[in-house]
XYZ file of C-alpha atoms in Angstrom:
152
model
C -8.711 -15.626 11.618
C -7.040 -13.638 14.370
C -3.514 -12.210 14.414
C -1.963 -15.426 15.762
C -3.617 -17.473 13.011
C -2.847 -15.205 10.076
C 0.713 -14.211 11.058
C 2.280 -17.486 9.832
C 0.556 -17.013 6.452
C 1.802 -13.433 6.111
C 5.311 -14.457 7.122
C 5.281 -17.361 4.645
C 4.340 -14.879 1.903
C 7.179 -12.582 2.914
C 9.633 -15.477 2.924
C 8.375 -16.414 -0.549
C 9.371 -12.921 -1.686
C 12.885 -13.582 -0.345
C 12.316 -11.088 2.458
C 13.191 -11.977 6.054
C 9.876 -11.808 7.974
C 11.685 -11.140 11.260
C 13.190 -7.957 9.798
C 9.766 -6.848 8.545
C 7.882 -7.050 11.841
C 6.508 -3.816 13.209
C 6.282 -2.518 16.736
C 3.015 -4.370 17.394
C 1.883 -7.901 16.540
C 0.122 -7.934 13.180
C 2.340 -5.277 11.590
C 4.973 -5.746 8.896
C 6.655 -3.478 6.345
C 9.064 -4.226 3.547
C 10.470 -2.787 0.354
C 10.151 -4.678 -2.924
C 11.663 -3.080 -6.016
C 10.570 0.566 -5.752
C 7.518 -0.107 -3.569
C 7.283 0.154 0.185
C 4.502 -2.123 1.437
C 2.797 -2.041 4.824
C 0.758 -4.941 6.181
C -1.574 -4.548 9.150
C -3.832 -7.168 10.723
C -6.267 -5.564 13.144
C -9.731 -5.499 14.670
C -11.870 -2.448 15.342
C -12.657 -1.696 18.997
C -16.383 -1.955 18.256
C -15.983 -5.583 17.092
C -12.760 -6.993 18.606
C -13.360 -10.541 17.334
C -13.546 -9.636 13.633
C -10.128 -9.175 12.040
C -9.059 -7.425 8.849
C -5.880 -7.440 6.790
C -4.791 -4.237 5.110
C -1.974 -4.199 2.569
C -1.004 -0.765 1.307
C 1.784 1.050 -0.449
C 2.354 4.796 -0.682
C 2.039 5.817 -4.328
C 2.754 9.560 -4.392
C 1.838 12.920 -2.945
C -1.129 14.771 -4.373
C 0.341 16.880 -7.181
C 0.625 20.618 -6.669
C -0.680 21.230 -10.189
C -3.289 19.323 -12.263
C -4.588 17.603 -9.106
C -8.120 17.228 -10.502
C -6.935 15.663 -13.766
C -4.618 13.383 -11.793
C -7.533 12.207 -9.615
C -9.653 11.468 -12.706
C -6.771 9.425 -14.143
C -6.616 7.432 -10.899
C -10.321 6.682 -11.137
C -9.821 5.424 -14.705
C -6.887 3.271 -13.573
C -8.911 1.872 -10.656
C -11.348 0.370 -13.151
C -8.527 -1.765 -14.597
C -7.094 -2.955 -11.283
C -7.745 -6.391 -9.801
C -7.624 -7.066 -6.070
C -6.406 -3.580 -5.140
C -7.336 0.043 -5.705
C -5.973 3.540 -5.300
C -7.201 5.830 -2.585
C -6.391 9.213 -1.082
C -5.725 9.930 2.569
C -4.788 13.457 3.535
C -2.255 14.699 0.965
C -1.131 11.298 -0.334
C -2.329 8.553 -2.656
C -1.935 4.859 -1.827
C -2.452 1.473 -3.451
C -4.631 -0.508 -1.057
C -6.280 -3.847 -0.403
C -8.449 -4.237 2.696
C -10.524 -7.298 3.516
C -11.706 -9.513 6.345
C -9.306 -12.264 7.383
C -12.121 -14.817 7.461
C -11.534 -17.566 4.863
C -8.310 -16.009 3.573
C -5.693 -18.472 2.374
C -2.019 -18.456 1.487
C -2.552 -17.931 -2.233
C -4.706 -14.861 -1.632
C -2.140 -13.258 0.664
C 0.609 -14.040 -1.869
C -1.417 -12.494 -4.696
C -2.324 -9.418 -2.656
C 1.288 -8.663 -1.716
C 2.318 -9.115 -5.347
C -0.485 -6.922 -6.699
C -0.038 -4.041 -4.292
C 3.739 -3.869 -4.856
C 3.379 -4.264 -8.633
C 0.661 -1.629 -9.003
C 2.517 0.816 -6.768
C 5.758 0.498 -8.731
C 4.151 0.375 -12.177
C 1.691 3.219 -11.772
C 4.125 5.448 -9.907
C 6.481 5.290 -12.908
C 3.678 5.943 -15.408
C 2.086 8.778 -13.428
C 5.402 10.432 -12.550
C 6.236 10.488 -16.263
C 2.814 11.738 -17.392
C 2.615 14.416 -14.690
C 6.283 15.396 -14.608
C 6.662 18.929 -13.275
C 3.352 18.880 -11.384
C 5.000 18.519 -7.966
C 6.901 21.370 -6.373
C 10.548 20.557 -5.685
C 11.288 19.405 -2.159
C 13.765 21.525 -0.190
C 17.134 19.816 0.230
C 17.590 17.861 3.451
C 19.832 19.555 5.958
C 23.004 17.632 6.718
C 24.437 19.919 9.375
C 21.775 19.269 12.001
C 20.227 22.750 11.673
C 16.520 23.172 11.130
C 16.726 25.307 7.954
């Protein structure tokens, strides 16, 4: 399935979540983002330049920054959690962890897109709360945002 074929399925899933698909569309065709409970979810339908006729759908949600302390123990916990997850997993890119599902669009149906959006948002919200509690104090405080326009 290409972007034109899968877009109605993605937008039907968004509408089923009581989210306006038109407000979720990104800058390019095949991109959407929305917030559900405490999870921000990004959806991308794309093809790699090397194989422009094979499309993929990626659904991901930022989980949390890599902790400043106990990072190794945190990563081991994520690997243990990954074993229990269905239809999604946790991964690290740069200094951030994400909940992710990535698959080919071929033979995807409405129920699978629905389930994937549900899983990614649920896992992101649920595990963020559990990990933030377990590893409380392992992230350095963020500096306060400037409200006067200066660049502190």
